[in-house]
Amino acid sequence: MDPQGHRVASVRFQPAGQPTGRPHVIVLGNEKGGSGKSTTAMHLVVALLQDGYEVGSIDCDARQGSFTRYVENRKATAAELLVPLPQSQHVPVQRSAADSAAEAGADEAQRLGAAMEALKHCDFIVIDTPGSDTSLSRLAHTHADTLITPLNDSFLDLDLLGRIDHDGARILKPSVYSEMVWEQRKLRAIRRGPPIDWIVMRNRLSSLDAKNKRDIGKLLEQLSRRLGFRLAPGFTERVIFRELFPRGLTLLDLSRKEHKVDLGVTWRMSHVAARQEVRDLVGALALAPRPSGAPKEVLSLAP
Ligand SMILES: Nc1ncnc2c1ncn2[C@@H]1O[C@H](COP(=O)(O)OP(=O)(O)OP(=O)(O)O)[C@@H](O)[C@H]1O
Ligand SMILES: [Mg+2]
């Protein structure tokens, strides 16, 4: 079905990470601000690094620069504490300041193209995008082999994917972001690129509000069939996510071994469950092993 509910030729998802001879591109996208794109991007980067992959990261929200600062904070922590935290090769891409839309579009295509070229030796490229509709964000979406949309667990955030009826029980029609993804999927099909594997993950899940959680879950299942996305396990609301950013750390860097090196984060048992949520998300992406052989060895603090 297309977003309007019309039947179209079925979309066949190519399993992620197939040996294509180029990096597998993972884009984090959602036009809603604060849904967890940058946080999820950084956790994915570290998960892939710890699995031994060479990872490139691109910040297409370089004006805000949260992803870039996360990466810089990580480098600073590694240097300051002399800990071997694995690092991605990071490239921020600025929006064009050109006056005309055509000029800006060409300029941004060139900038993003140059960033992709610089990282073409990587196994994976993780791209973070802004929480608004920009031409650079649209462009980034056209590069996605895997598109991950983190979604805060609320009706308000769900509204960016699909318009919901007054009772909050039924999806009426797709919303702006879903339409945009549909457009990018069509563009890729025209260019004969492999289809985008679109994955929606719920973020900041409450451990208390069971009814809200169930209602949103049902609506997301309706939407996933209509729009052709997969649902992946999400992250629970946890203070630790906010504590990790200044040090550039992720849940995957924390372990009991942390006590050997004081990373400045107090180890709690709840971190085990939190880290498992990250691993479950990575598992749901179904990324295949490195095509050219066994993963390279990297230094990591995680067990
Ligand atoms: N599961 C979570 N539990 C608690 N806090 C979270 C969680 N996920 C993200 N956050 C926090 O929510 C805030 C927004 O997250 P983040 O910056 O990753 O969102 P974003 O989608 O990249 O936002 P923007 O659209 O502004 O770029 C941050 O303070 C982050 O630490
Ligand atoms: Mg962000």
Short mmCIF file of C-alpha atoms and ligand atoms in Angstrom, two decimals:
data_model
loop_
_atom_site.label_atom_id
_atom_site.label_comp_id
_atom_site.label_asym_id
_atom_site.label_seq_id
_atom_site.Cartn_x
_atom_site.Cartn_y
_atom_site.Cartn_z
CA MET A 1 0.00 0.00 0.00
CA ASP A 2 1.13 3.56 -0.57
CA PRO A 3 0.59 6.07 2.27
CA GLN A 4 -2.90 6.80 0.92
CA GLY A 5 -3.86 3.13 1.18
CA HIS A 6 -3.59 2.30 -2.55
CA ARG A 7 -2.23 -1.11 -3.45
CA VAL A 8 1.22 -1.00 -5.08
CA ALA A 9 3.81 -3.61 -6.05
CA SER A 10 5.11 -5.19 -2.85
CA VAL A 11 8.36 -3.83 -1.40
CA ARG A 12 10.96 -6.53 -0.75
CA PHE A 13 13.46 -5.66 1.91
CA GLN A 14 17.00 -6.73 1.28
CA PRO A 15 18.49 -7.97 4.55
CA ALA A 16 20.68 -5.24 5.99
CA GLY A 17 24.44 -5.54 5.69
CA GLN A 18 24.50 -7.64 2.50
CA PRO A 19 27.91 -7.66 0.79
CA THR A 20 27.39 -4.77 -1.60
CA GLY A 21 31.00 -3.55 -1.60
CA ARG A 22 30.01 -0.23 -0.05
CA PRO A 23 29.21 0.85 3.50
CA HIS A 24 25.79 0.02 4.86
CA VAL A 25 24.13 3.35 5.63
CA ILE A 26 21.95 3.75 8.73
CA VAL A 27 20.00 7.01 8.94
CA LEU A 28 18.32 8.25 12.12
CA GLY A 29 15.30 10.32 11.14
CA ASN A 30 12.13 11.84 12.56
CA GLU A 31 10.84 15.36 12.00
CA LYS A 32 9.92 15.53 15.69
CA GLY A 33 12.63 17.09 17.84
CA GLY A 34 13.93 15.33 20.93
CA SER A 35 12.80 11.82 20.03
CA GLY A 36 16.24 10.31 20.67
CA LYS A 37 17.89 10.33 17.22
CA SER A 38 21.31 11.54 18.36
CA THR A 39 21.31 9.34 21.46
CA THR A 40 20.36 6.27 19.44
CA ALA A 41 22.88 7.17 16.72
CA MET A 42 25.72 7.24 19.25
CA HIS A 43 24.65 3.96 20.85
CA LEU A 44 24.54 2.29 17.41
CA VAL A 45 27.97 3.66 16.52
CA VAL A 46 29.48 2.20 19.70
CA ALA A 47 27.61 -1.12 19.32
CA LEU A 48 29.03 -1.53 15.80
CA LEU A 49 32.53 -0.45 16.88
CA GLN A 50 32.47 -2.98 19.70
CA ASP A 51 31.46 -5.65 17.17
CA GLY A 52 34.71 -4.86 15.36
CA TYR A 53 33.34 -2.86 12.44
CA GLU A 54 34.86 0.24 10.98
CA VAL A 55 32.24 2.93 11.49
CA GLY A 56 31.83 6.36 9.95
CA SER A 57 29.43 8.89 11.43
CA ILE A 58 27.90 11.94 9.77
CA ASP A 59 26.09 14.78 11.52
CA CYS A 60 23.55 16.37 9.17
CA ASP A 61 22.29 18.42 12.12
CA ALA A 62 25.67 20.11 12.43
CA ARG A 63 24.10 23.48 13.28
CA GLN A 64 22.74 22.00 16.55
CA GLY A 65 25.74 19.64 16.63
CA SER A 66 24.60 17.28 19.43
CA PHE A 67 25.93 14.19 17.65
CA THR A 68 29.23 15.94 16.87
CA ARG A 69 29.61 17.04 20.50
CA TYR A 70 28.78 13.53 21.69
CA VAL A 71 31.66 12.26 19.51
CA GLU A 72 33.99 15.05 20.69
CA ASN A 73 33.09 14.39 24.34
CA ARG A 74 33.98 10.74 23.82
CA LYS A 75 37.38 11.63 22.38
CA ALA A 76 38.01 14.02 25.28
CA THR A 77 37.10 11.33 27.86
CA ALA A 78 39.39 8.79 26.19
CA ALA A 79 42.27 11.28 26.17
CA GLU A 80 41.68 12.54 29.68
CA LEU A 81 41.23 9.16 31.37
CA LEU A 82 43.59 7.29 29.04
CA VAL A 83 40.92 4.68 28.28
CA PRO A 84 40.77 2.95 24.88
CA LEU A 85 37.22 3.92 23.91
CA PRO A 86 36.60 2.87 20.28
CA GLN A 87 35.89 5.88 18.04
CA SER A 88 34.08 6.45 14.76
CA GLN A 89 35.46 8.58 11.94
CA HIS A 90 33.19 11.57 12.17
CA VAL A 91 32.24 14.19 9.58
CA PRO A 92 29.83 17.07 10.30
CA VAL A 93 27.98 18.35 7.22
CA GLN A 94 26.75 21.94 7.37
CA ARG A 95 23.61 23.19 5.63
CA SER A 96 24.23 25.39 2.62
CA ALA A 97 23.96 29.15 2.98
CA ALA A 98 23.21 29.61 -0.74
CA ASP A 99 20.23 31.85 -1.54
CA SER A 100 18.36 29.81 -4.12
CA ALA A 101 16.89 26.42 -3.27
CA ALA A 102 18.47 24.92 -6.39
CA GLU A 103 21.92 26.21 -5.51
CA ALA A 104 21.59 25.09 -1.88
CA GLY A 105 20.40 21.63 -2.99
CA ALA A 106 23.40 21.20 -5.31
CA ASP A 107 25.79 22.50 -2.65
CA GLU A 108 24.41 20.12 0.02
CA ALA A 109 24.44 17.15 -2.37
CA GLN A 110 28.12 17.91 -3.00
CA ARG A 111 28.89 18.26 0.75
CA LEU A 112 27.10 15.05 1.74
CA GLY A 113 28.62 13.25 -1.26
CA ALA A 114 32.11 14.32 -0.15
CA ALA A 115 31.45 13.05 3.39
CA MET A 116 30.22 9.70 2.06
CA GLU A 117 33.27 9.47 -0.21
CA ALA A 118 35.61 10.16 2.74
CA LEU A 119 33.99 7.28 4.66
CA LYS A 120 33.59 4.82 1.79
CA HIS A 121 36.12 2.40 3.32
CA CYS A 122 33.90 1.96 6.41
CA ASP A 123 31.62 -1.02 6.99
CA PHE A 124 28.82 1.19 8.30
CA ILE A 125 27.97 4.87 8.12
CA VAL A 126 25.56 6.21 10.75
CA ILE A 127 23.88 9.50 9.80
CA ASP A 128 22.06 11.72 12.28
CA THR A 129 19.48 14.19 10.92
CA PRO A 130 17.69 17.22 12.41
CA GLY A 131 14.23 17.07 13.98
CA SER A 132 12.77 19.18 11.17
CA ASP A 133 12.22 18.99 7.44
CA THR A 134 15.35 20.33 5.72
CA SER A 135 16.69 19.63 2.25
CA LEU A 136 19.85 18.13 3.77
CA SER A 137 17.74 15.76 5.87
CA ARG A 138 15.77 14.65 2.80
CA LEU A 139 19.00 14.07 0.96
CA ALA A 140 20.37 11.97 3.83
CA HIS A 141 17.21 9.84 3.75
CA THR A 142 17.85 8.93 0.10
CA HIS A 143 21.15 7.31 1.19
CA ALA A 144 19.52 5.09 3.84
CA ASP A 145 19.79 1.33 3.58
CA THR A 146 18.29 1.23 7.06
CA LEU A 147 16.17 4.12 8.34
CA ILE A 148 15.55 4.19 12.09
CA THR A 149 12.82 6.44 13.44
CA PRO A 150 12.88 6.76 17.23
CA LEU A 151 9.49 7.80 18.54
CA ASN A 152 8.63 9.12 21.98
CA ASP A 153 5.82 7.02 23.39
CA SER A 154 3.04 9.63 23.09
CA PHE A 155 0.07 10.34 20.81
CA LEU A 156 1.62 13.71 20.02
CA ASP A 157 4.73 12.11 18.57
CA LEU A 158 2.77 9.40 16.80
CA ASP A 159 0.88 12.18 14.99
CA LEU A 160 4.03 12.86 12.93
CA LEU A 161 3.68 9.39 11.43
CA GLY A 162 -0.09 9.10 11.15
CA ARG A 163 -3.15 11.25 11.87
CA ILE A 164 -5.15 9.60 14.66
CA ASP A 165 -8.94 9.80 15.25
CA HIS A 166 -10.38 11.59 18.30
CA ASP A 167 -10.67 8.38 20.32
CA GLY A 168 -7.02 7.61 19.72
CA ALA A 169 -8.01 4.20 18.37
CA ARG A 170 -7.60 4.42 14.60
CA ILE A 171 -5.14 5.80 12.07
CA LEU A 172 -6.93 8.13 9.63
CA LYS A 173 -4.12 8.93 7.22
CA PRO A 174 -0.35 9.16 7.05
CA SER A 175 1.32 12.38 8.19
CA VAL A 176 4.07 14.57 6.80
CA TYR A 177 7.09 12.53 7.82
CA SER A 178 5.64 9.27 6.46
CA GLU A 179 4.84 11.02 3.18
CA MET A 180 8.44 12.27 3.03
CA VAL A 181 9.85 8.77 3.60
CA TRP A 182 7.53 7.44 0.92
CA GLU A 183 8.88 10.04 -1.53
CA GLN A 184 12.50 9.07 -0.74
CA ARG A 185 11.65 5.37 -1.16
CA LYS A 186 10.17 6.14 -4.57
CA LEU A 187 13.28 8.14 -5.55
CA ARG A 188 15.50 5.21 -4.61
CA ALA A 189 13.35 2.81 -6.60
CA ILE A 190 13.63 5.10 -9.64
CA ARG A 191 17.43 5.10 -9.20
CA ARG A 192 17.26 1.30 -8.85
CA GLY A 193 18.80 1.45 -5.37
CA PRO A 194 17.97 -1.31 -2.86
CA PRO A 195 14.80 -0.57 -0.87
CA ILE A 196 15.03 1.28 2.44
CA ASP A 197 14.44 -0.97 5.45
CA TRP A 198 12.42 1.41 7.63
CA ILE A 199 12.40 0.63 11.33
CA VAL A 200 10.41 2.46 14.00
CA MET A 201 11.54 2.11 17.61
CA ARG A 202 9.74 3.42 20.66
CA ASN A 203 11.83 5.54 22.99
CA ARG A 204 11.46 6.73 26.56
CA LEU A 205 9.00 3.93 27.31
CA SER A 206 7.40 4.32 30.69
CA SER A 207 7.54 1.41 33.06
CA LEU A 208 4.26 2.57 34.65
CA ASP A 209 1.71 3.70 32.05
CA ALA A 210 0.60 0.30 30.76
CA LYS A 211 -2.63 1.43 29.02
CA ASN A 212 -0.97 4.25 27.05
CA LYS A 213 1.78 1.86 26.05
CA ARG A 214 -0.72 -0.74 24.81
CA ASP A 215 -2.81 1.83 22.88
CA ILE A 216 0.23 3.24 21.12
CA GLY A 217 1.47 -0.27 20.40
CA LYS A 218 -1.80 -1.15 18.63
CA LEU A 219 -1.73 2.04 16.53
CA LEU A 220 1.89 1.45 15.57
CA GLU A 221 1.03 -2.06 14.36
CA GLN A 222 -1.75 -0.62 12.17
CA LEU A 223 0.68 1.97 10.82
CA SER A 224 3.49 -0.48 10.21
CA ARG A 225 1.26 -2.54 7.90
CA ARG A 226 0.04 0.55 6.07
CA LEU A 227 3.39 2.27 5.67
CA GLY A 228 5.71 -0.72 5.42
CA PHE A 229 7.98 -0.27 8.43
CA ARG A 230 9.20 -2.81 10.95
CA LEU A 231 8.81 -2.29 14.68
CA ALA A 232 11.92 -2.78 16.78
CA PRO A 233 12.29 -3.01 20.55
CA GLY A 234 12.84 0.43 22.07
CA PHE A 235 14.46 2.07 25.07
CA THR A 236 12.87 2.67 28.48
CA GLU A 237 12.96 6.17 29.99
CA ARG A 238 16.18 6.27 32.05
CA VAL A 239 18.10 9.14 33.60
CA ILE A 240 21.37 7.46 32.67
CA PHE A 241 20.94 8.49 29.01
CA ARG A 242 21.23 12.14 30.00
CA GLU A 243 24.17 11.49 32.33
CA LEU A 244 26.27 9.79 29.65
CA PHE A 245 26.31 12.59 27.04
CA PRO A 246 28.84 14.94 28.73
CA ARG A 247 31.38 12.11 28.88
CA GLY A 248 30.58 10.86 25.39
CA LEU A 249 29.80 7.44 26.82
CA THR A 250 27.06 4.96 26.04
CA LEU A 251 25.46 2.21 28.06
CA LEU A 252 27.64 -0.23 26.13
CA ASP A 253 30.79 1.30 27.64
CA LEU A 254 29.62 0.58 31.17
CA SER A 255 30.28 -2.69 32.85
CA ARG A 256 31.47 -4.09 36.13
CA LYS A 257 34.96 -3.73 34.64
CA GLU A 258 34.29 -0.03 34.77
CA HIS A 259 35.45 -0.17 38.37
CA LYS A 260 38.98 -0.74 37.09
CA VAL A 261 38.77 2.53 35.21
CA ASP A 262 36.67 5.21 36.87
CA LEU A 263 34.54 6.63 34.04
CA GLY A 264 32.70 8.82 36.51
CA VAL A 265 29.39 6.96 36.13
CA THR A 266 28.00 5.02 39.07
CA TRP A 267 27.28 1.44 38.07
CA ARG A 268 23.72 0.33 38.81
CA MET A 269 22.01 -3.02 38.20
CA SER A 270 19.38 -1.28 36.01
CA HIS A 271 22.15 -0.60 33.51
CA VAL A 272 22.27 -4.30 32.66
CA ALA A 273 18.65 -4.20 31.45
CA ALA A 274 19.27 -0.88 29.69
CA ARG A 275 22.27 -2.26 27.85
CA GLN A 276 20.28 -5.31 26.82
CA GLU A 277 17.69 -2.98 25.25
CA VAL A 278 20.43 -1.49 23.08
CA ARG A 279 21.67 -4.94 22.10
CA ASP A 280 18.08 -6.02 21.28
CA LEU A 281 17.71 -3.03 18.97
CA VAL A 282 20.96 -3.88 17.18
CA GLY A 283 19.76 -7.49 16.86
CA ALA A 284 16.47 -6.34 15.33
CA LEU A 285 18.34 -4.41 12.64
CA ALA A 286 19.50 -7.80 11.33
CA LEU A 287 22.88 -6.51 10.19
CA ALA A 288 24.91 -9.27 8.56
CA PRO A 289 28.51 -10.02 9.62
CA ARG A 290 31.35 -8.15 7.97
CA PRO A 291 31.51 -9.45 4.38
CA SER A 292 35.28 -9.41 4.06
CA GLY A 293 36.08 -11.70 6.99
CA ALA A 294 36.05 -11.75 10.75
CA PRO A 295 35.53 -8.55 12.71
CA LYS A 296 38.70 -6.67 13.54
CA GLU A 297 39.76 -6.67 17.14
CA VAL A 298 39.02 -3.51 19.06
CA LEU A 299 39.63 -2.43 22.59
CA SER A 300 36.51 -2.05 24.62
CA LEU A 301 35.57 -1.72 28.23
CA ALA A 302 32.42 -3.78 27.88
CA PRO A 303 32.54 -7.50 28.78
N1 LIG B 1 15.43 6.58 26.73
C1 LIG B 1 15.71 7.79 27.24
N2 LIG B 1 15.54 8.04 28.55
C2 LIG B 1 15.81 9.25 29.07
N3 LIG B 1 16.25 10.29 28.36
C3 LIG B 1 16.44 10.10 27.04
C4 LIG B 1 16.20 8.86 26.41
N4 LIG B 1 16.49 8.99 25.09
C5 LIG B 1 16.91 10.25 24.92
N5 LIG B 1 16.88 10.93 26.08
C6 LIG B 1 17.23 12.34 26.31
O1 LIG B 1 16.27 13.12 25.57
C7 LIG B 1 16.91 14.28 25.04
C8 LIG B 1 16.71 14.30 23.53
O2 LIG B 1 17.44 13.23 22.98
P1 LIG B 1 18.24 13.41 21.60
O3 LIG B 1 19.04 14.65 21.61
O4 LIG B 1 18.92 12.12 21.34
O5 LIG B 1 16.99 13.58 20.63
P2 LIG B 1 17.02 14.07 19.09
O6 LIG B 1 15.89 13.35 18.42
O7 LIG B 1 18.36 13.89 18.53
O8 LIG B 1 16.68 15.60 19.26
P3 LIG B 1 16.78 16.74 18.10
O9 LIG B 1 15.61 16.49 17.20
O10 LIG B 1 16.66 18.02 18.87
O11 LIG B 1 18.08 16.56 17.41
C9 LIG B 1 18.35 14.22 25.49
O12 LIG B 1 18.48 14.98 26.66
C10 LIG B 1 18.59 12.74 25.78
O13 LIG B 1 19.59 12.54 26.76
MG MG B 2 19.63 15.28 17.56
#
